[in-house]
PDB file of N, CA and C in Angstrom:
ATOM      1  N   MET A   1     -55.083  13.277  59.545  1.00 46.00           N
ATOM      2  CA  MET A   1     -55.812  14.147  58.674  1.00 46.00           C
ATOM      3  C   MET A   1     -55.001  15.420  58.461  1.00 46.00           C
ATOM      4  N   THR A   2     -54.837  15.831  57.244  1.00 54.00           N
ATOM      5  CA  THR A   2     -54.087  17.041  56.950  1.00 54.00           C
ATOM      6  C   THR A   2     -55.041  18.140  56.542  1.00 54.00           C
ATOM      7  N   GLY A   3     -54.515  19.345  56.501  1.00 56.00           N
ATOM      8  CA  GLY A   3     -55.348  20.467  56.089  1.00 56.00           C
ATOM      9  C   GLY A   3     -56.097  21.036  57.267  1.00 56.00           C
ATOM     10  N   ARG A   4     -56.897  21.969  56.918  1.00 61.00           N
ATOM     11  CA  ARG A   4     -57.625  22.669  57.966  1.00 61.00           C
ATOM     12  C   ARG A   4     -59.092  22.279  57.880  1.00 61.00           C
ATOM     13  N   GLY A   5     -59.558  21.670  58.904  1.00 59.00           N
ATOM     14  CA  GLY A   5     -60.948  21.243  58.904  1.00 59.00           C
ATOM     15  C   GLY A   5     -61.833  22.251  59.588  1.00 59.00           C
ATOM     16  N   GLY A   6     -63.085  22.122  59.374  1.00 61.00           N
ATOM     17  CA  GLY A   6     -64.038  23.012  60.019  1.00 61.00           C
ATOM     18  C   GLY A   6     -64.267  22.576  61.455  1.00 61.00           C
ATOM     19  N   ALA A   7     -65.071  23.316  62.120  1.00 64.00           N
ATOM     20  CA  ALA A   7     -65.392  22.978  63.497  1.00 64.00           C
ATOM     21  C   ALA A   7     -66.241  21.712  63.514  1.00 64.00           C
ATOM     22  N   ARG A   8     -66.111  20.982  64.571  1.00 66.00           N
ATOM     23  CA  ARG A   8     -66.895  19.762  64.709  1.00 66.00           C
ATOM     24  C   ARG A   8     -68.363  20.161  64.882  1.00 66.00           C
ATOM     25  N   LYS A   9     -69.199  19.545  64.118  1.00 65.00           N
ATOM     26  CA  LYS A   9     -70.618  19.888  64.181  1.00 65.00           C
ATOM     27  C   LYS A   9     -71.338  18.858  65.042  1.00 65.00           C
ATOM     28  N   ARG A  10     -72.182  19.377  65.878  1.00 65.00           N
ATOM     29  CA  ARG A  10     -72.992  18.494  66.714  1.00 65.00           C
ATOM     30  C   ARG A  10     -74.428  18.528  66.210  1.00 65.00           C
ATOM     31  N   GLN A  11     -75.017  17.433  66.342  1.00 65.00           N
ATOM     32  CA  GLN A  11     -76.435  17.363  66.003  1.00 65.00           C
ATOM     33  C   GLN A  11     -77.239  17.952  67.166  1.00 65.00           C
ATOM     34  N   VAL A  12     -78.119  18.839  66.824  1.00 59.00           N
ATOM     35  CA  VAL A  12     -78.967  19.439  67.847  1.00 59.00           C
ATOM     36  C   VAL A  12     -80.172  18.526  68.040  1.00 59.00           C
ATOM     37  N   ASN A  13     -80.367  18.194  69.270  1.00 62.00           N
ATOM     38  CA  ASN A  13     -81.517  17.360  69.582  1.00 62.00           C
ATOM     39  C   ASN A  13     -82.742  18.273  69.660  1.00 62.00           C
ATOM     40  N   PRO A  14     -83.622  18.156  68.684  1.00 59.00           N
ATOM     41  CA  PRO A  14     -84.771  19.067  68.646  1.00 59.00           C
ATOM     42  C   PRO A  14     -85.682  18.941  69.862  1.00 59.00           C
ATOM     43  N   GLU A  15     -85.611  17.815  70.532  1.00 60.00           N
ATOM     44  CA  GLU A  15     -86.464  17.635  71.701  1.00 60.00           C
ATOM     45  C   GLU A  15     -85.988  18.496  72.866  1.00 60.00           C
ATOM     46  N   LEU A  16     -84.656  18.815  72.903  1.00 61.00           N
ATOM     47  CA  LEU A  16     -84.117  19.555  74.040  1.00 61.00           C
ATOM     48  C   LEU A  16     -84.303  21.066  73.919  1.00 61.00           C
ATOM     49  N   LEU A  17     -84.356  21.552  72.717  1.00 66.00           N
ATOM     50  CA  LEU A  17     -84.453  22.993  72.526  1.00 66.00           C
ATOM     51  C   LEU A  17     -85.744  23.353  71.810  1.00 66.00           C
ATOM     52  N   SER A  18     -86.371  24.383  72.308  1.00 81.00           N
ATOM     53  CA  SER A  18     -87.540  24.883  71.594  1.00 81.00           C
ATOM     54  C   SER A  18     -87.041  25.697  70.414  1.00 81.00           C
ATOM     55  N   ASP A  19     -87.909  26.049  69.534  1.00 83.00           N
ATOM     56  CA  ASP A  19     -87.532  26.842  68.366  1.00 83.00           C
ATOM     57  C   ASP A  19     -86.924  28.176  68.786  1.00 83.00           C
ATOM     58  N   GLU A  20     -87.515  28.818  69.775  1.00 86.00           N
ATOM     59  CA  GLU A  20     -86.997  30.107  70.239  1.00 86.00           C
ATOM     60  C   GLU A  20     -85.604  29.958  70.834  1.00 86.00           C
ATOM     61  N   GLU A  21     -85.426  28.946  71.660  1.00 86.00           N
ATOM     62  CA  GLU A  21     -84.114  28.718  72.274  1.00 86.00           C
ATOM     63  C   GLU A  21     -83.064  28.430  71.211  1.00 86.00           C
ATOM     64  N   TYR A  22     -83.436  27.639  70.231  1.00 87.00           N
ATOM     65  CA  TYR A  22     -82.489  27.293  69.170  1.00 87.00           C
ATOM     66  C   TYR A  22     -82.104  28.537  68.365  1.00 87.00           C
ATOM     67  N   VAL A  23     -83.082  29.332  68.003  1.00 87.00           N
ATOM     68  CA  VAL A  23     -82.817  30.552  67.237  1.00 87.00           C
ATOM     69  C   VAL A  23     -81.927  31.481  68.049  1.00 87.00           C
ATOM     70  N   LEU A  24     -82.211  31.626  69.335  1.00 90.00           N
ATOM     71  CA  LEU A  24     -81.405  32.488  70.199  1.00 90.00           C
ATOM     72  C   LEU A  24     -79.968  31.960  70.314  1.00 90.00           C
ATOM     73  N   LYS A  25     -79.842  30.659  70.469  1.00 91.00           N
ATOM     74  CA  LYS A  25     -78.507  30.058  70.558  1.00 91.00           C
ATOM     75  C   LYS A  25     -77.739  30.276  69.262  1.00 91.00           C
ATOM     76  N   ARG A  26     -78.382  30.077  68.130  1.00 91.00           N
ATOM     77  CA  ARG A  26     -77.728  30.286  66.834  1.00 91.00           C
ATOM     78  C   ARG A  26     -77.334  31.755  66.659  1.00 91.00           C
ATOM     79  N   GLN A  27     -78.214  32.661  67.092  1.00 94.00           N
ATOM     80  CA  GLN A  27     -77.917  34.085  66.960  1.00 94.00           C
ATOM     81  C   GLN A  27     -76.705  34.465  67.803  1.00 94.00           C
ATOM     82  N   ARG A  28     -76.656  33.954  69.030  1.00 96.00           N
ATOM     83  CA  ARG A  28     -75.496  34.247  69.890  1.00 96.00           C
ATOM     84  C   ARG A  28     -74.216  33.677  69.282  1.00 96.00           C
ATOM     85  N   ASN A  29     -74.318  32.487  68.730  1.00 97.00           N
ATOM     86  CA  ASN A  29     -73.141  31.884  68.102  1.00 97.00           C
ATOM     87  C   ASN A  29     -72.704  32.689  66.880  1.00 97.00           C
ATOM     88  N   ASN A  30     -73.649  33.097  66.059  1.00 97.00           N
ATOM     89  CA  ASN A  30     -73.317  33.907  64.880  1.00 97.00           C
ATOM     90  C   ASN A  30     -72.679  35.233  65.289  1.00 97.00           C
ATOM     91  N   ASP A  31     -73.213  35.839  66.352  1.00 97.00           N
ATOM     92  CA  ASP A  31     -72.627  37.089  66.847  1.00 97.00           C
ATOM     93  C   ASP A  31     -71.187  36.867  67.306  1.00 97.00           C
ATOM     94  N   ALA A  32     -70.962  35.776  68.021  1.00 98.00           N
ATOM     95  CA  ALA A  32     -69.611  35.474  68.505  1.00 98.00           C
ATOM     96  C   ALA A  32     -68.653  35.240  67.335  1.00 98.00           C
ATOM     97  N   VAL A  33     -69.109  34.532  66.333  1.00 98.00           N
ATOM     98  CA  VAL A  33     -68.280  34.279  65.150  1.00 98.00           C
ATOM     99  C   VAL A  33     -67.941  35.593  64.456  1.00 98.00           C
ATOM    100  N   ASN A  34     -68.930  36.455  64.302  1.00 98.00           N
ATOM    101  CA  ASN A  34     -68.690  37.749  63.654  1.00 98.00           C
ATOM    102  C   ASN A  34     -67.714  38.609  64.451  1.00 98.00           C
ATOM    103  N   ARG A  35     -67.857  38.606  65.786  1.00 98.00           N
ATOM    104  CA  ARG A  35     -66.911  39.366  66.618  1.00 98.00           C
ATOM    105  C   ARG A  35     -65.489  38.819  66.461  1.00 98.00           C
ATOM    106  N   THR A  36     -65.369  37.505  66.445  1.00 98.00           N
ATOM    107  CA  THR A  36     -64.052  36.884  66.296  1.00 98.00           C
ATOM    108  C   THR A  36     -63.439  37.233  64.945  1.00 98.00           C
ATOM    109  N   ARG A  37     -64.225  37.164  63.904  1.00 98.00           N
ATOM    110  CA  ARG A  37     -63.711  37.496  62.564  1.00 98.00           C
ATOM    111  C   ARG A  37     -63.339  38.974  62.458  1.00 98.00           C
ATOM    112  N   GLN A  38     -64.163  39.839  63.041  1.00 98.00           N
ATOM    113  CA  GLN A  38     -63.862  41.271  63.024  1.00 98.00           C
ATOM    114  C   GLN A  38     -62.572  41.551  63.789  1.00 98.00           C
ATOM    115  N   LYS A  39     -62.416  40.894  64.928  1.00 98.00           N
ATOM    116  CA  LYS A  39     -61.191  41.070  65.717  1.00 98.00           C
ATOM    117  C   LYS A  39     -59.975  40.612  64.917  1.00 98.00           C
ATOM    118  N   LYS A  40     -60.103  39.501  64.221  1.00 98.00           N
ATOM    119  CA  LYS A  40     -59.008  38.987  63.394  1.00 98.00           C
ATOM    120  C   LYS A  40     -58.667  39.979  62.285  1.00 98.00           C
ATOM    121  N   ARG A  41     -59.683  40.526  61.616  1.00 98.00           N
ATOM    122  CA  ARG A  41     -59.435  41.520  60.561  1.00 98.00           C
ATOM    123  C   ARG A  41     -58.731  42.750  61.124  1.00 98.00           C
ATOM    124  N   GLN A  42     -59.165  43.192  62.309  1.00 98.00           N
ATOM    125  CA  GLN A  42     -58.540  44.365  62.931  1.00 98.00           C
ATOM    126  C   GLN A  42     -57.080  44.081  63.283  1.00 98.00           C
ATOM    127  N   GLU A  43     -56.810  42.892  63.802  1.00 98.00           N
ATOM    128  CA  GLU A  43     -55.428  42.522  64.129  1.00 98.00           C
ATOM    129  C   GLU A  43     -54.564  42.496  62.872  1.00 98.00           C
ATOM    130  N   GLU A  44     -55.098  41.982  61.775  1.00 98.00           N
ATOM    131  CA  GLU A  44     -54.352  41.954  60.514  1.00 98.00           C
ATOM    132  C   GLU A  44     -54.083  43.367  60.009  1.00 98.00           C
ATOM    133  N   THR A  45     -55.083  44.246  60.131  1.00 98.00           N
ATOM    134  CA  THR A  45     -54.902  45.646  59.722  1.00 98.00           C
ATOM    135  C   THR A  45     -53.843  46.321  60.583  1.00 98.00           C
ATOM    136  N   ASP A  46     -53.933  46.111  61.901  1.00 98.00           N
ATOM    137  CA  ASP A  46     -52.947  46.701  62.814  1.00 98.00           C
ATOM    138  C   ASP A  46     -51.539  46.195  62.503  1.00 98.00           C
ATOM    139  N   THR A  47     -51.431  44.907  62.233  1.00 98.00           N
ATOM    140  CA  THR A  47     -50.126  44.330  61.913  1.00 98.00           C
ATOM    141  C   THR A  47     -49.578  44.912  60.623  1.00 98.00           C
ATOM    142  N   SER A  48     -50.423  45.050  59.621  1.00 98.00           N
ATOM    143  CA  SER A  48     -49.983  45.633  58.346  1.00 98.00           C
ATOM    144  C   SER A  48     -49.509  47.067  58.533  1.00 98.00           C
ATOM    145  N   MET A  49     -50.239  47.831  59.329  1.00 98.00           N
ATOM    146  CA  MET A  49     -49.840  49.217  59.586  1.00 98.00           C
ATOM    147  C   MET A  49     -48.507  49.265  60.321  1.00 98.00           C
ATOM    148  N   ARG A  50     -48.334  48.383  61.293  1.00 98.00           N
ATOM    149  CA  ARG A  50     -47.080  48.348  62.061  1.00 98.00           C
ATOM    150  C   ARG A  50     -45.914  47.955  61.161  1.00 98.00           C
ATOM    151  N   VAL A  51     -46.137  47.000  60.275  1.00 98.00           N
ATOM    152  CA  VAL A  51     -45.090  46.596  59.329  1.00 98.00           C
ATOM    153  C   VAL A  51     -44.686  47.782  58.466  1.00 98.00           C
ATOM    154  N   GLU A  52     -45.659  48.533  57.984  1.00 98.00           N
ATOM    155  CA  GLU A  52     -45.364  49.706  57.149  1.00 98.00           C
ATOM    156  C   GLU A  52     -44.591  50.757  57.944  1.00 98.00           C
ATOM    157  N   GLU A  53     -44.997  50.994  59.193  1.00 98.00           N
ATOM    158  CA  GLU A  53     -44.273  51.949  60.040  1.00 98.00           C
ATOM    159  C   GLU A  53     -42.822  51.508  60.232  1.00 98.00           C
ATOM    160  N   LEU A  54     -42.626  50.229  60.498  1.00 98.00           N
ATOM    161  CA  LEU A  54     -41.271  49.717  60.719  1.00 98.00           C
ATOM    162  C   LEU A  54     -40.433  49.787  59.448  1.00 98.00           C
ATOM    163  N   ARG A  55     -41.047  49.547  58.301  1.00 98.00           N
ATOM    164  CA  ARG A  55     -40.313  49.674  57.034  1.00 98.00           C
ATOM    165  C   ARG A  55     -39.866  51.117  56.819  1.00 98.00           C
ATOM    166  N   ASN A  56     -40.767  52.064  57.085  1.00 98.00           N
ATOM    167  CA  ASN A  56     -40.411  53.479  56.940  1.00 98.00           C
ATOM    168  C   ASN A  56     -39.292  53.862  57.901  1.00 98.00           C
ATOM    169  N   GLU A  57     -39.419  53.405  59.142  1.00 98.00           N
ATOM    170  CA  GLU A  57     -38.374  53.703  60.130  1.00 98.00           C
ATOM    171  C   GLU A  57     -37.043  53.088  59.704  1.00 98.00           C
ATOM    172  N   ASN A  58     -37.084  51.879  59.197  1.00 98.00           N
ATOM    173  CA  ASN A  58     -35.871  51.200  58.740  1.00 98.00           C
ATOM    174  C   ASN A  58     -35.223  51.965  57.592  1.00 98.00           C
ATOM    175  N   THR A  59     -36.032  52.457  56.666  1.00 98.00           N
ATOM    176  CA  THR A  59     -35.510  53.243  55.546  1.00 98.00           C
ATOM    177  C   THR A  59     -34.819  54.503  56.055  1.00 98.00           C
ATOM    178  N   GLN A  60     -35.447  55.179  57.007  1.00 98.00           N
ATOM    179  CA  GLN A  60     -34.847  56.394  57.571  1.00 98.00           C
ATOM    180  C   GLN A  60     -33.538  56.081  58.291  1.00 98.00           C
ATOM    181  N   LEU A  61     -33.524  54.989  59.042  1.00 98.00           N
ATOM    182  CA  LEU A  61     -32.300  54.619  59.761  1.00 98.00           C
ATOM    183  C   LEU A  61     -31.180  54.244  58.790  1.00 98.00           C
ATOM    184  N   GLU A  62     -31.521  53.543  57.713  1.00 98.00           N
ATOM    185  CA  GLU A  62     -30.507  53.202  56.711  1.00 98.00           C
ATOM    186  C   GLU A  62     -29.938  54.459  56.072  1.00 98.00           C
ATOM    187  N   ARG A  63     -30.797  55.461  55.822  1.00 98.00           N
ATOM    188  CA  ARG A  63     -30.331  56.724  55.257  1.00 98.00           C
ATOM    189  C   ARG A  63     -29.377  57.418  56.228  1.00 98.00           C
ATOM    190  N   LYS A  64     -29.729  57.423  57.514  1.00 97.00           N
ATOM    191  CA  LYS A  64     -28.853  58.036  58.516  1.00 97.00           C
ATOM    192  C   LYS A  64     -27.505  57.321  58.579  1.00 97.00           C
ATOM    193  N   VAL A  65     -27.533  56.006  58.495  1.00 97.00           N
ATOM    194  CA  VAL A  65     -26.278  55.242  58.519  1.00 97.00           C
ATOM    195  C   VAL A  65     -25.415  55.624  57.327  1.00 97.00           C
ATOM    196  N   ARG A  66     -26.029  55.724  56.140  1.00 97.00           N
ATOM    197  CA  ARG A  66     -25.261  56.120  54.953  1.00 97.00           C
ATOM    198  C   ARG A  66     -24.680  57.519  55.111  1.00 97.00           C
ATOM    199  N   GLU A  67     -25.483  58.454  55.644  1.00 96.00           N
ATOM    200  CA  GLU A  67     -24.997  59.820  55.851  1.00 96.00           C
ATOM    201  C   GLU A  67     -23.825  59.844  56.829  1.00 96.00           C
ATOM    202  N   ARG A  68     -23.950  59.112  57.911  1.00 96.00           N
ATOM    203  CA  ARG A  68     -22.881  59.105  58.918  1.00 96.00           C
ATOM    204  C   ARG A  68     -21.645  58.406  58.382  1.00 96.00           C
ATOM    205  N   TYR A  69     -21.837  57.353  57.610  1.00 95.00           N
ATOM    206  CA  TYR A  69     -20.695  56.671  57.006  1.00 95.00           C
ATOM    207  C   TYR A  69     -19.972  57.627  56.052  1.00 95.00           C
ATOM    208  N   SER A  70     -20.732  58.381  55.272  1.00 95.00           N
ATOM    209  CA  SER A  70     -20.126  59.358  54.363  1.00 95.00           C
ATOM    210  C   SER A  70     -19.359  60.412  55.147  1.00 95.00           C
ATOM    211  N   TYR A  71     -19.937  60.875  56.234  1.00 95.00           N
ATOM    212  CA  TYR A  71     -19.274  61.884  57.063  1.00 95.00           C
ATOM    213  C   TYR A  71     -17.974  61.328  57.639  1.00 95.00           C
ATOM    214  N   ILE A  72     -18.024  60.103  58.146  1.00 95.00           N
ATOM    215  CA  ILE A  72     -16.824  59.478  58.710  1.00 95.00           C
ATOM    216  C   ILE A  72     -15.776  59.280  57.627  1.00 95.00           C
ATOM    217  N   SER A  73     -16.181  58.822  56.450  1.00 94.00           N
ATOM    218  CA  SER A  73     -15.240  58.632  55.344  1.00 94.00           C
ATOM    219  C   SER A  73     -14.595  59.957  54.952  1.00 94.00           C
ATOM    220  N   PHE A  74     -15.404  61.004  54.865  1.00 94.00           N
ATOM    221  CA  PHE A  74     -14.873  62.322  54.520  1.00 94.00           C
ATOM    222  C   PHE A  74     -13.896  62.797  55.593  1.00 94.00           C
ATOM    223  N   SER A  75     -14.267  62.637  56.862  1.00 93.00           N
ATOM    224  CA  SER A  75     -13.397  63.061  57.965  1.00 93.00           C
ATOM    225  C   SER A  75     -12.083  62.298  57.941  1.00 93.00           C
ATOM    226  N   PHE A  76     -12.163  61.003  57.689  1.00 92.00           N
ATOM    227  CA  PHE A  76     -10.948  60.193  57.623  1.00 92.00           C
ATOM    228  C   PHE A  76     -10.064  60.655  56.469  1.00 92.00           C
ATOM    229  N   ALA A  77     -10.667  60.912  55.313  1.00 92.00           N
ATOM    230  CA  ALA A  77      -9.897  61.388  54.157  1.00 92.00           C
ATOM    231  C   ALA A  77      -9.254  62.736  54.465  1.00 92.00           C
ATOM    232  N   LEU A  78      -9.961  63.591  55.170  1.00 93.00           N
ATOM    233  CA  LEU A  78      -9.421  64.897  55.545  1.00 93.00           C
ATOM    234  C   LEU A  78      -8.231  64.742  56.490  1.00 93.00           C
ATOM    235  N   ILE A  79      -8.329  63.825  57.426  1.00 91.00           N
ATOM    236  CA  ILE A  79      -7.216  63.568  58.348  1.00 91.00           C
ATOM    237  C   ILE A  79      -6.009  63.036  57.590  1.00 91.00           C
ATOM    238  N   VAL A  80      -6.236  62.079  56.700  1.00 90.00           N
ATOM    239  CA  VAL A  80      -5.129  61.520  55.911  1.00 90.00           C
ATOM    240  C   VAL A  80      -4.490  62.615  55.071  1.00 90.00           C
ATOM    241  N   PHE A  81      -5.308  63.443  54.423  1.00 90.00           N
ATOM    242  CA  PHE A  81      -4.775  64.542  53.620  1.00 90.00           C
ATOM    243  C   PHE A  81      -3.954  65.487  54.487  1.00 90.00           C
ATOM    244  N   SER A  82      -4.476  65.819  55.668  1.00 89.00           N
ATOM    245  CA  SER A  82      -3.762  66.727  56.572  1.00 89.00           C
ATOM    246  C   SER A  82      -2.427  66.139  56.995  1.00 89.00           C
ATOM    247  N   GLU A  83      -2.414  64.844  57.297  1.00 87.00           N
ATOM    248  CA  GLU A  83      -1.159  64.194  57.689  1.00 87.00           C
ATOM    249  C   GLU A  83      -0.155  64.231  56.544  1.00 87.00           C
ATOM    250  N   LYS A  84      -0.632  63.972  55.330  1.00 87.00           N
ATOM    251  CA  LYS A  84       0.273  64.016  54.177  1.00 87.00           C
ATOM    252  C   LYS A  84       0.802  65.431  53.970  1.00 87.00           C
ATOM    253  N   LEU A  85      -0.062  66.421  54.135  1.00 86.00           N
ATOM    254  CA  LEU A  85       0.354  67.808  53.982  1.00 86.00           C
ATOM    255  C   LEU A  85       1.395  68.177  55.033  1.00 86.00           C
ATOM    256  N   VAL A  86       1.175  67.766  56.261  1.00 83.00           N
ATOM    257  CA  VAL A  86       2.139  68.038  57.330  1.00 83.00           C
ATOM    258  C   VAL A  86       3.473  67.380  57.011  1.00 83.00           C
ATOM    259  N   MET A  87       3.434  66.157  56.499  1.00 83.00           N
ATOM    260  CA  MET A  87       4.684  65.461  56.152  1.00 83.00           C
ATOM    261  C   MET A  87       5.399  66.182  55.017  1.00 83.00           C
ATOM    262  N   ARG A  88       4.672  66.666  54.029  1.00 84.00           N
ATOM    263  CA  ARG A  88       5.302  67.408  52.929  1.00 84.00           C
ATOM    264  C   ARG A  88       5.941  68.690  53.436  1.00 84.00           C
ATOM    265  N   VAL A  89       5.245  69.383  54.316  1.00 79.00           N
ATOM    266  CA  VAL A  89       5.788  70.622  54.884  1.00 79.00           C
ATOM    267  C   VAL A  89       7.019  70.306  55.717  1.00 79.00           C
ATOM    268  N   ALA A  90       6.956  69.223  56.485  1.00 76.00           N
ATOM    269  CA  ALA A  90       8.096  68.850  57.322  1.00 76.00           C
ATOM    270  C   ALA A  90       9.310  68.510  56.467  1.00 76.00           C
ATOM    271  N   ARG A  91       9.095  67.858  55.327  1.00 79.00           N
ATOM    272  CA  ARG A  91      10.218  67.544  54.430  1.00 79.00           C
ATOM    273  C   ARG A  91      10.734  68.798  53.738  1.00 79.00           C
ATOM    274  N   ALA A  92       9.828  69.706  53.420  1.00 77.00           N
ATOM    275  CA  ALA A  92      10.230  70.928  52.717  1.00 77.00           C
ATOM    276  C   ALA A  92      10.994  71.877  53.633  1.00 77.00           C
ATOM    277  N   TYR A  93      10.699  71.847  54.902  1.00 71.00           N
ATOM    278  CA  TYR A  93      11.343  72.752  55.865  1.00 71.00           C
ATOM    279  C   TYR A  93      11.935  71.921  57.001  1.00 71.00           C
ATOM    280  N   PRO A  94      13.038  71.270  56.723  1.00 66.00           N
ATOM    281  CA  PRO A  94      13.616  70.346  57.709  1.00 66.00           C
ATOM    282  C   PRO A  94      14.272  71.080  58.875  1.00 66.00           C
ATOM    283  N   TYR A  95      14.700  70.294  59.826  1.00 64.00           N
ATOM    284  CA  TYR A  95      15.515  70.731  60.956  1.00 64.00           C
ATOM    285  C   TYR A  95      14.799  71.749  61.827  1.00 64.00           C
ATOM    286  N   GLY A  96      13.508  71.590  61.983  1.00 58.00           N
ATOM    287  CA  GLY A  96      12.787  72.407  62.940  1.00 58.00           C
ATOM    288  C   GLY A  96      12.642  73.858  62.562  1.00 58.00           C
ATOM    289  N   SER A  97      12.883  74.201  61.302  1.00 58.00           N
ATOM    290  CA  SER A  97      12.700  75.594  60.920  1.00 58.00           C
ATOM    291  C   SER A  97      11.233  75.958  61.047  1.00 58.00           C
ATOM    292  N   ASN A  98      10.966  77.174  61.277  1.00 60.00           N
ATOM    293  CA  ASN A  98       9.604  77.641  61.519  1.00 60.00           C
ATOM    294  C   ASN A  98       8.915  77.882  60.181  1.00 60.00           C
ATOM    295  N   TYR A  99       7.896  77.108  59.902  1.00 55.00           N
ATOM    296  CA  TYR A  99       7.165  77.215  58.645  1.00 55.00           C
ATOM    297  C   TYR A  99       6.594  78.612  58.476  1.00 55.00           C
ATOM    298  N   SER A 100       6.161  79.227  59.560  1.00 58.00           N
ATOM    299  CA  SER A 100       5.554  80.555  59.468  1.00 58.00           C
ATOM    300  C   SER A 100       6.552  81.589  58.963  1.00 58.00           C
ATOM    301  N   ASP A 101       7.837  81.350  59.147  1.00 56.00           N
ATOM    302  CA  ASP A 101       8.845  82.273  58.611  1.00 56.00           C
ATOM    303  C   ASP A 101       8.809  82.297  57.091  1.00 56.00           C
ATOM    304  N   TYR A 102       8.439  81.192  56.488  1.00 54.00           N
ATOM    305  CA  TYR A 102       8.476  81.069  55.035  1.00 54.00           C
ATOM    306  C   TYR A 102       7.172  81.482  54.367  1.00 54.00           C
ATOM    307  N   CYS A 103       6.086  81.456  55.088  1.00 57.00           N
ATOM    308  CA  CYS A 103       4.802  81.725  54.439  1.00 57.00           C
ATOM    309  C   CYS A 103       4.156  83.013  54.904  1.00 57.00           C
ATOM    310  N   GLY A 104       4.828  83.779  55.681  1.00 51.00           N
ATOM    311  CA  GLY A 104       4.293  85.059  56.101  1.00 51.00           C
ATOM    312  C   GLY A 104       3.285  84.972  57.215  1.00 51.00           C
ATOM    313  N   ILE A 105       3.198  83.841  57.884  1.00 51.00           N
ATOM    314  CA  ILE A 105       2.279  83.684  59.008  1.00 51.00           C
ATOM    315  C   ILE A 105       3.077  83.922  60.281  1.00 51.00           C
ATOM    316  N   TYR A 106       2.539  84.707  61.140  1.00 50.00           N
ATOM    317  CA  TYR A 106       3.240  85.017  62.387  1.00 50.00           C
ATOM    318  C   TYR A 106       2.794  84.053  63.474  1.00 50.00           C
ATOM    319  N   ALA A 107       3.753  83.439  64.093  1.00 47.00           N
ATOM    320  CA  ALA A 107       3.457  82.509  65.179  1.00 47.00           C
ATOM    321  C   ALA A 107       3.028  83.298  66.402  1.00 47.00           C
ATOM    322  N   LEU A 108       2.106  82.752  67.102  1.00 44.00           N
ATOM    323  CA  LEU A 108       1.627  83.439  68.307  1.00 44.00           C
ATOM    324  C   LEU A 108       2.487  83.109  69.494  1.00 44.00           C
TER     325      LEU A 108
END
């Protein structure tokens, strides 16, 4: 059998239960069903809220990753630029001459 079937129903033997007992039993069963359904709804609500919280947290973390990646990329570009600048200065002032002599900066 495929699909989702209902609960198995039993025939109530009217001889075994008085009307009051039957009504009380049905009421307790209905209460239990309602509690179970309410609990299920609450679990679904809690899960939905948690999913939303995790999505928001994920968005914030992705933003932080992008910011840090940008910072690292900028830092790397700055290092490469600095290395190129040092190489240009080294070629412009060969043989260990003091760059500060040429630019008016006094070496400490």
